């Protein structure tokens, strides 16, 4: 951050994206990247006399496991987080909220970015894609679900356009913006499960692998008691898999609706983005090969 000092007199807008986005870091290292770095950037912002906006990029999952409608406001401390990423991003928002008193700061919370809206191409694989990889291996035997819970997935290109619009002048200081599908464009967990199965079963690669079996779908409480039993039995592999899944899978078992009244640019429906991305993953074997086994037959899809 010190290297930025010579720029301070010229800077008008700061988009603070940098973060450690891994879910499994010890809390102190997640804080070192996400909270300390945010504080350093805010200190730099205070030295920028021409600053018009400091836009802090956050995640809707600072809501942790809080159920219900999640508003575009600063949030009370959730009772539980699913991982240290969520917690450290929540704490980073507290630092930004404090700085709103003396600099024109605002927060842009994004839901889950899964790939490009037109091609489905994934530049950065995250938990959604990891879960998709497990699916055809039938490695997941039990999963939590709340059938009517919204699943909020957005394309990377739409997020980039939205952030650009905010930075170009739409943003109002001291506000929180949700860059997400919200009520109108999310899909339900039930729809996502059905769509996933249909996409896997109808893809040409289905001929070379066993049919996809759905995991047993249970409530979050049942899933957590299953994880507890597995731990007690001491099955290392299953416990390790469940520990990793437990960092994000619980959200499929919690009704969380992220509001997005402030968005001026609606995202494509989550189901459409999801379908395009799953097809790309299947066509390219998760980016490992060209689209030889394309379901569309169009290599430039
Ligand atoms: N992807 C999503 O689905 C999603 C959803 C909601 C919110 N977000 C937010 O969007 C932002 C960008 O996420 P992303 O998915 O693009 O993550 P990413 O690909 O992991 O990129 C994070 C960036 O932060 C940099 N960085 C990490 N630790 C740093 C440090 N200590 N000092 C300086 N730079 C550091 C990384 O630099 P190196 O490459 O050099 O390590 C990398 O360029 C984050 O704030 C994240 O919380 C992402």
Short mmCIF file of C-alpha atoms and ligand atoms in Angstrom, two decimals:
data_model
loop_
_atom_site.label_atom_id
_atom_site.label_comp_id
_atom_site.label_asym_id
_atom_site.label_seq_id
_atom_site.Cartn_x
_atom_site.Cartn_y
_atom_site.Cartn_z
CA UNK A 1 0.00 0.00 0.00
CA UNK A 2 2.93 2.37 0.72
CA UNK A 3 3.88 2.12 -2.94
CA UNK A 4 0.58 3.84 -3.76
CA UNK A 5 1.46 7.03 -1.82
CA UNK A 6 2.78 8.96 -4.86
CA UNK A 7 -0.61 8.42 -6.53
CA UNK A 8 -2.69 9.83 -3.68
CA UNK A 9 -3.09 13.33 -5.13
CA UNK A 10 -4.55 11.98 -8.39
CA UNK A 11 -6.82 9.16 -7.27
CA UNK A 12 -10.56 9.79 -7.66
CA UNK A 13 -11.98 6.29 -7.33
CA UNK A 14 -10.84 3.11 -5.59
CA UNK A 15 -12.29 -0.33 -6.25
CA UNK A 16 -11.09 -2.57 -3.44
CA UNK A 17 -11.37 -6.16 -4.71
CA UNK A 18 -8.30 -7.84 -3.24
CA UNK A 19 -9.12 -10.61 -0.81
CA UNK A 20 -8.16 -14.08 0.26
CA UNK A 21 -11.20 -15.94 -1.03
CA UNK A 22 -10.32 -19.37 0.33
CA UNK A 23 -12.89 -20.71 2.75
CA UNK A 24 -10.59 -22.88 4.84
CA UNK A 25 -7.91 -20.46 6.11
CA UNK A 26 -7.31 -20.15 9.83
CA UNK A 27 -9.28 -17.11 11.03
CA UNK A 28 -6.12 -15.08 11.70
CA UNK A 29 -4.79 -15.46 8.15
CA UNK A 30 -8.19 -14.72 6.64
CA UNK A 31 -8.26 -11.57 8.78
CA UNK A 32 -4.71 -10.63 7.78
CA UNK A 33 -5.72 -10.52 4.13
CA UNK A 34 -9.29 -9.36 4.33
CA UNK A 35 -9.47 -7.06 7.33
CA UNK A 36 -5.92 -5.70 7.62
CA UNK A 37 -5.66 -5.10 3.87
CA UNK A 38 -9.02 -3.30 3.85
CA UNK A 39 -7.89 -1.07 6.73
CA UNK A 40 -4.67 -0.27 4.83
CA UNK A 41 -6.61 0.66 1.70
CA UNK A 42 -8.97 2.83 3.76
CA UNK A 43 -5.95 4.62 5.27
CA UNK A 44 -4.64 5.23 1.78
CA UNK A 45 -8.10 6.51 0.72
CA UNK A 46 -8.00 9.06 3.56
CA UNK A 47 -4.86 10.51 1.97
CA UNK A 48 -6.57 11.05 -1.42
CA UNK A 49 -7.92 14.64 -1.50
CA UNK A 50 -9.82 14.14 -4.79
CA UNK A 51 -11.44 10.85 -3.80
CA UNK A 52 -15.02 10.57 -5.12
CA UNK A 53 -15.66 6.95 -4.19
CA UNK A 54 -14.14 4.02 -2.33
CA UNK A 55 -16.08 0.94 -3.44
CA UNK A 56 -15.42 -2.07 -1.24
CA UNK A 57 -16.20 -5.42 -2.88
CA UNK A 58 -17.84 -7.79 -0.45
CA UNK A 59 -20.03 -10.87 -0.49
CA UNK A 60 -23.71 -11.36 0.30
CA UNK A 61 -22.49 -14.20 2.55
CA UNK A 62 -21.35 -11.73 5.21
CA UNK A 63 -24.88 -12.64 6.34
CA UNK A 64 -23.39 -15.98 7.45
CA UNK A 65 -26.18 -18.45 8.17
CA UNK A 66 -28.82 -15.81 8.91
CA UNK A 67 -32.07 -16.97 7.32
CA UNK A 68 -34.71 -14.83 5.61
CA UNK A 69 -34.46 -11.69 3.51
CA UNK A 70 -31.03 -10.09 3.61
CA UNK A 71 -31.30 -6.32 3.07
CA UNK A 72 -28.90 -3.93 1.35
CA UNK A 73 -27.81 -2.43 4.66
CA UNK A 74 -25.04 -3.03 7.18
CA UNK A 75 -25.92 -6.22 9.02
CA UNK A 76 -25.94 -7.21 12.68
CA UNK A 77 -23.40 -9.87 13.65
CA UNK A 78 -24.75 -13.22 12.41
CA UNK A 79 -25.11 -15.99 14.99
CA UNK A 80 -23.03 -18.32 12.84
CA UNK A 81 -20.70 -18.16 9.83
CA UNK A 82 -20.06 -21.15 7.58
CA UNK A 83 -16.38 -20.31 7.14
CA UNK A 84 -13.61 -17.85 8.03
CA UNK A 85 -13.91 -16.12 4.64
CA UNK A 86 -17.45 -15.01 5.52
CA UNK A 87 -16.40 -13.89 8.98
CA UNK A 88 -13.35 -11.92 7.81
CA UNK A 89 -15.36 -10.25 5.03
CA UNK A 90 -18.00 -9.30 7.64
CA UNK A 91 -15.27 -7.76 9.80
CA UNK A 92 -13.86 -5.93 6.75
CA UNK A 93 -17.30 -4.37 6.25
CA UNK A 94 -17.21 -3.11 9.84
CA UNK A 95 -13.96 -1.29 9.01
CA UNK A 96 -15.56 0.21 5.88
CA UNK A 97 -18.66 1.22 7.85
CA UNK A 98 -16.47 3.06 10.34
CA UNK A 99 -14.64 4.82 7.50
CA UNK A 100 -17.96 5.96 5.99
CA UNK A 101 -17.82 8.77 8.59
CA UNK A 102 -14.86 10.41 6.88
CA UNK A 103 -14.55 9.09 3.31
CA UNK A 104 -17.10 8.49 0.52
CA UNK A 105 -17.13 4.73 0.96
CA UNK A 106 -19.78 2.27 -0.24
CA UNK A 107 -20.08 -1.51 -0.30
CA UNK A 108 -20.90 -3.78 -3.26
CA UNK A 109 -21.87 -7.28 -2.11
CA UNK A 110 -21.76 -9.93 -4.82
CA UNK A 111 -23.50 -13.31 -4.69
CA UNK A 112 -21.73 -16.31 -6.30
CA UNK A 113 -19.92 -15.70 -9.57
CA UNK A 114 -19.92 -18.83 -11.71
CA UNK A 115 -18.68 -18.02 -15.23
CA UNK A 116 -19.29 -16.08 -18.41
CA UNK A 117 -22.93 -15.48 -19.40
CA UNK A 118 -22.36 -16.04 -23.14
CA UNK A 119 -19.84 -18.88 -23.29
CA UNK A 120 -20.13 -20.43 -19.83
CA UNK A 121 -16.34 -20.27 -19.57
CA UNK A 122 -15.03 -20.40 -16.02
CA UNK A 123 -11.83 -18.53 -15.30
CA UNK A 124 -11.80 -19.28 -11.63
CA UNK A 125 -13.27 -22.45 -10.19
CA UNK A 126 -15.03 -22.15 -6.87
CA UNK A 127 -17.22 -24.25 -4.61
CA UNK A 128 -20.07 -24.42 -7.15
CA UNK A 129 -17.78 -26.06 -9.68
CA UNK A 130 -16.23 -28.37 -7.08
CA UNK A 131 -19.68 -29.56 -6.16
CA UNK A 132 -20.49 -30.15 -9.81
CA UNK A 133 -17.39 -32.31 -10.17
CA UNK A 134 -18.46 -34.51 -7.29
CA UNK A 135 -21.92 -34.99 -8.71
CA UNK A 136 -21.22 -37.52 -11.51
CA UNK A 137 -18.89 -39.50 -9.22
CA UNK A 138 -21.82 -40.04 -6.90
CA UNK A 139 -19.42 -39.07 -4.10
CA UNK A 140 -22.04 -37.08 -2.30
CA UNK A 141 -24.45 -39.42 -0.55
CA UNK A 142 -26.25 -36.95 1.72
CA UNK A 143 -26.80 -33.24 1.17
CA UNK A 144 -28.78 -30.54 2.96
CA UNK A 145 -31.57 -28.85 1.07
CA UNK A 146 -34.36 -26.41 1.58
CA UNK A 147 -36.28 -27.00 -1.67
CA UNK A 148 -37.73 -23.48 -1.92
CA UNK A 149 -34.55 -21.65 -0.93
CA UNK A 150 -33.27 -19.27 -3.60
CA UNK A 151 -29.96 -20.04 -5.32
CA UNK A 152 -28.30 -16.81 -6.39
CA UNK A 153 -25.67 -17.16 -9.14
CA UNK A 154 -24.32 -14.38 -11.34
CA UNK A 155 -22.06 -14.21 -14.39
CA UNK A 156 -18.62 -12.60 -14.15
CA UNK A 157 -19.16 -10.30 -17.16
CA UNK A 158 -22.37 -8.92 -15.62
CA UNK A 159 -20.60 -8.27 -12.30
CA UNK A 160 -17.81 -6.40 -14.12
CA UNK A 161 -20.34 -4.22 -16.01
CA UNK A 162 -22.27 -3.52 -12.83
CA UNK A 163 -19.17 -2.52 -10.87
CA UNK A 164 -18.10 -0.28 -13.77
CA UNK A 165 -21.51 1.48 -13.72
CA UNK A 166 -21.30 2.02 -9.98
CA UNK A 167 -17.80 3.44 -10.24
CA UNK A 168 -18.68 5.62 -13.21
CA UNK A 169 -21.08 7.60 -11.08
CA UNK A 170 -24.12 5.62 -9.99
CA UNK A 171 -22.80 4.84 -6.54
CA UNK A 172 -23.91 6.85 -3.56
CA UNK A 173 -21.55 6.97 -0.59
CA UNK A 174 -22.52 5.13 2.59
CA UNK A 175 -24.78 2.72 0.75
CA UNK A 176 -24.70 -1.04 0.42
CA UNK A 177 -25.47 -2.52 -3.01
CA UNK A 178 -26.29 -6.15 -3.70
CA UNK A 179 -25.05 -7.39 -7.07
CA UNK A 180 -27.20 -10.47 -7.25
CA UNK A 181 -30.30 -12.08 -8.74
CA UNK A 182 -32.65 -11.35 -5.86
CA UNK A 183 -36.29 -12.35 -5.92
CA UNK A 184 -36.85 -12.01 -9.65
CA UNK A 185 -33.92 -13.92 -11.10
CA UNK A 186 -32.79 -16.51 -8.51
CA UNK A 187 -33.76 -20.17 -8.99
CA UNK A 188 -34.82 -22.53 -6.23
CA UNK A 189 -32.70 -25.34 -4.81
CA UNK A 190 -35.38 -27.74 -6.13
CA UNK A 191 -35.00 -26.33 -9.67
CA UNK A 192 -31.22 -26.44 -9.45
CA UNK A 193 -31.20 -30.10 -8.46
CA UNK A 194 -33.60 -31.02 -11.29
CA UNK A 195 -31.68 -28.95 -13.85
CA UNK A 196 -28.33 -30.42 -12.78
CA UNK A 197 -29.61 -33.93 -13.20
CA UNK A 198 -31.14 -33.17 -16.60
CA UNK A 199 -27.95 -31.53 -17.88
CA UNK A 200 -25.71 -34.38 -16.72
CA UNK A 201 -28.01 -37.14 -17.97
CA UNK A 202 -28.54 -35.59 -21.41
CA UNK A 203 -24.88 -34.79 -22.07
CA UNK A 204 -22.88 -37.07 -24.44
CA UNK A 205 -20.43 -37.82 -21.59
CA UNK A 206 -23.28 -39.63 -19.80
CA UNK A 207 -22.60 -42.63 -22.10
CA UNK A 208 -19.20 -43.20 -20.51
CA UNK A 209 -20.05 -42.90 -16.83
CA UNK A 210 -22.50 -44.45 -14.40
CA UNK A 211 -25.88 -42.70 -14.16
CA UNK A 212 -25.99 -39.83 -11.73
CA UNK A 213 -27.66 -40.71 -8.43
CA UNK A 214 -29.09 -37.92 -6.36
CA UNK A 215 -27.74 -37.70 -2.83
CA UNK A 216 -30.27 -38.22 -0.07
CA UNK A 217 -31.67 -34.73 0.47
CA UNK A 218 -32.22 -33.84 4.12
CA UNK A 219 -32.70 -30.79 6.33
CA UNK A 220 -29.64 -28.89 7.50
CA UNK A 221 -30.12 -30.22 11.04
CA UNK A 222 -30.22 -33.80 9.74
CA UNK A 223 -27.15 -33.18 7.57
CA UNK A 224 -25.22 -31.84 10.53
CA UNK A 225 -26.16 -34.79 12.71
CA UNK A 226 -25.05 -37.11 9.86
CA UNK A 227 -21.67 -35.29 9.76
CA UNK A 228 -21.40 -35.71 13.53
CA UNK A 229 -22.04 -39.47 13.27
CA UNK A 230 -19.40 -39.80 10.54
CA UNK A 231 -16.86 -37.96 12.69
CA UNK A 232 -17.66 -40.23 15.63
CA UNK A 233 -17.11 -43.29 13.44
CA UNK A 234 -13.70 -41.85 12.57
CA UNK A 235 -13.94 -42.41 8.81
CA UNK A 236 -11.11 -40.10 7.78
CA UNK A 237 -11.97 -39.74 4.10
CA UNK A 238 -15.66 -39.12 4.60
CA UNK A 239 -14.98 -36.76 7.49
CA UNK A 240 -12.51 -34.79 5.37
CA UNK A 241 -14.98 -34.56 2.49
CA UNK A 242 -17.78 -33.46 4.81
CA UNK A 243 -15.52 -30.91 6.50
CA UNK A 244 -14.72 -29.33 3.13
CA UNK A 245 -18.36 -29.45 2.02
CA UNK A 246 -19.49 -28.04 5.36
CA UNK A 247 -17.74 -24.78 4.48
CA UNK A 248 -20.42 -23.94 1.91
CA UNK A 249 -22.97 -26.74 1.44
CA UNK A 250 -25.12 -25.65 4.44
CA UNK A 251 -26.36 -22.71 2.37
CA UNK A 252 -28.42 -25.08 0.22
CA UNK A 253 -30.31 -25.90 3.41
CA UNK A 254 -31.01 -22.30 4.48
CA UNK A 255 -33.63 -19.98 3.01
CA UNK A 256 -31.68 -16.82 2.24
CA UNK A 257 -33.05 -14.24 -0.17
CA UNK A 258 -30.65 -11.44 -1.02
CA UNK A 259 -32.53 -8.26 -1.84
CA UNK A 260 -31.41 -6.19 -4.82
CA UNK A 261 -33.73 -3.19 -5.09
CA UNK A 262 -30.78 -0.89 -5.73
CA UNK A 263 -29.59 -2.65 -8.85
CA UNK A 264 -30.04 -0.70 -12.07
CA UNK A 265 -28.79 -3.57 -14.22
CA UNK A 266 -30.66 -6.84 -13.81
CA UNK A 267 -28.58 -10.01 -14.16
CA UNK A 268 -29.67 -12.86 -16.43
CA UNK A 269 -31.76 -15.48 -14.62
CA UNK A 270 -29.61 -17.70 -12.40
CA UNK A 271 -30.95 -20.84 -14.14
CA UNK A 272 -29.78 -19.57 -17.54
CA UNK A 273 -26.29 -18.68 -16.30
CA UNK A 274 -26.07 -22.00 -14.46
CA UNK A 275 -27.11 -24.03 -17.53
CA UNK A 276 -24.56 -22.25 -19.77
CA UNK A 277 -21.78 -22.83 -17.23
CA UNK A 278 -22.63 -26.49 -16.52
CA UNK A 279 -22.67 -27.18 -20.27
CA UNK A 280 -19.25 -25.56 -20.63
CA UNK A 281 -17.90 -27.63 -17.71
CA UNK A 282 -19.23 -30.84 -19.26
CA UNK A 283 -18.17 -29.95 -22.80
CA UNK A 284 -14.60 -29.11 -21.79
CA UNK A 285 -14.21 -31.51 -18.86
CA UNK A 286 -13.97 -28.53 -16.53
CA UNK A 287 -11.69 -26.60 -18.86
CA UNK A 288 -9.22 -29.44 -19.44
CA UNK A 289 -9.94 -29.92 -23.14
CA UNK A 290 -11.50 -28.15 -26.10
CA UNK A 291 -15.20 -28.57 -26.69
CA UNK A 292 -14.85 -31.88 -28.56
CA UNK A 293 -17.70 -33.49 -26.65
CA UNK A 294 -19.86 -30.40 -27.02
CA UNK A 295 -23.52 -30.89 -26.25
CA UNK A 296 -24.34 -28.08 -28.64
CA UNK A 297 -22.10 -29.27 -31.45
CA UNK A 298 -20.96 -25.67 -31.80
CA UNK A 299 -17.31 -25.33 -30.80
CA UNK A 300 -17.54 -21.56 -30.60
CA UNK A 301 -20.53 -21.62 -28.26
N1 LIG B 1 -15.79 -14.99 -6.99
C1 LIG B 1 -16.95 -14.85 -6.34
O1 LIG B 1 -17.89 -15.66 -6.50
C2 LIG B 1 -17.15 -13.70 -5.38
C3 LIG B 1 -18.39 -13.58 -4.77
C4 LIG B 1 -18.61 -12.55 -3.88
C5 LIG B 1 -17.61 -11.65 -3.62
N2 LIG B 1 -16.39 -11.78 -4.19
C6 LIG B 1 -15.37 -10.79 -3.86
O2 LIG B 1 -14.80 -10.30 -5.05
C7 LIG B 1 -13.43 -9.95 -4.82
C8 LIG B 1 -12.58 -10.63 -5.85
O3 LIG B 1 -12.79 -12.02 -5.71
P1 LIG B 1 -12.26 -13.07 -6.78
O4 LIG B 1 -13.22 -14.16 -6.81
O5 LIG B 1 -11.87 -12.37 -8.03
O6 LIG B 1 -10.98 -13.57 -6.00
P2 LIG B 1 -9.55 -14.02 -6.50
O7 LIG B 1 -9.59 -14.47 -7.91
O8 LIG B 1 -9.04 -14.93 -5.44
O9 LIG B 1 -8.76 -12.68 -6.51
C9 LIG B 1 -8.38 -12.04 -5.34
C10 LIG B 1 -7.29 -11.04 -5.67
O10 LIG B 1 -6.86 -10.49 -4.43
C11 LIG B 1 -5.45 -10.46 -4.42
N3 LIG B 1 -4.94 -10.59 -3.05
C12 LIG B 1 -5.21 -11.58 -2.17
N4 LIG B 1 -4.56 -11.37 -1.01
C13 LIG B 1 -3.88 -10.20 -1.17
C14 LIG B 1 -3.02 -9.45 -0.34
N5 LIG B 1 -2.78 -9.84 0.92
N6 LIG B 1 -2.48 -8.33 -0.84
C15 LIG B 1 -2.75 -7.92 -2.11
N7 LIG B 1 -3.56 -8.59 -2.94
C16 LIG B 1 -4.12 -9.72 -2.48
C17 LIG B 1 -5.03 -11.66 -5.25
O11 LIG B 1 -3.75 -11.42 -5.76
P3 LIG B 1 -2.82 -12.66 -6.22
O12 LIG B 1 -3.48 -13.21 -7.45
O13 LIG B 1 -1.52 -12.00 -6.48
O14 LIG B 1 -2.82 -13.62 -5.09
C18 LIG B 1 -6.08 -11.66 -6.35
O15 LIG B 1 -5.71 -10.81 -7.42
C19 LIG B 1 -13.11 -10.37 -3.39
O16 LIG B 1 -13.19 -9.24 -2.58
C20 LIG B 1 -14.22 -11.35 -3.05
O17 LIG B 1 -14.49 -11.36 -1.67
C21 LIG B 1 -16.14 -12.79 -5.08
#
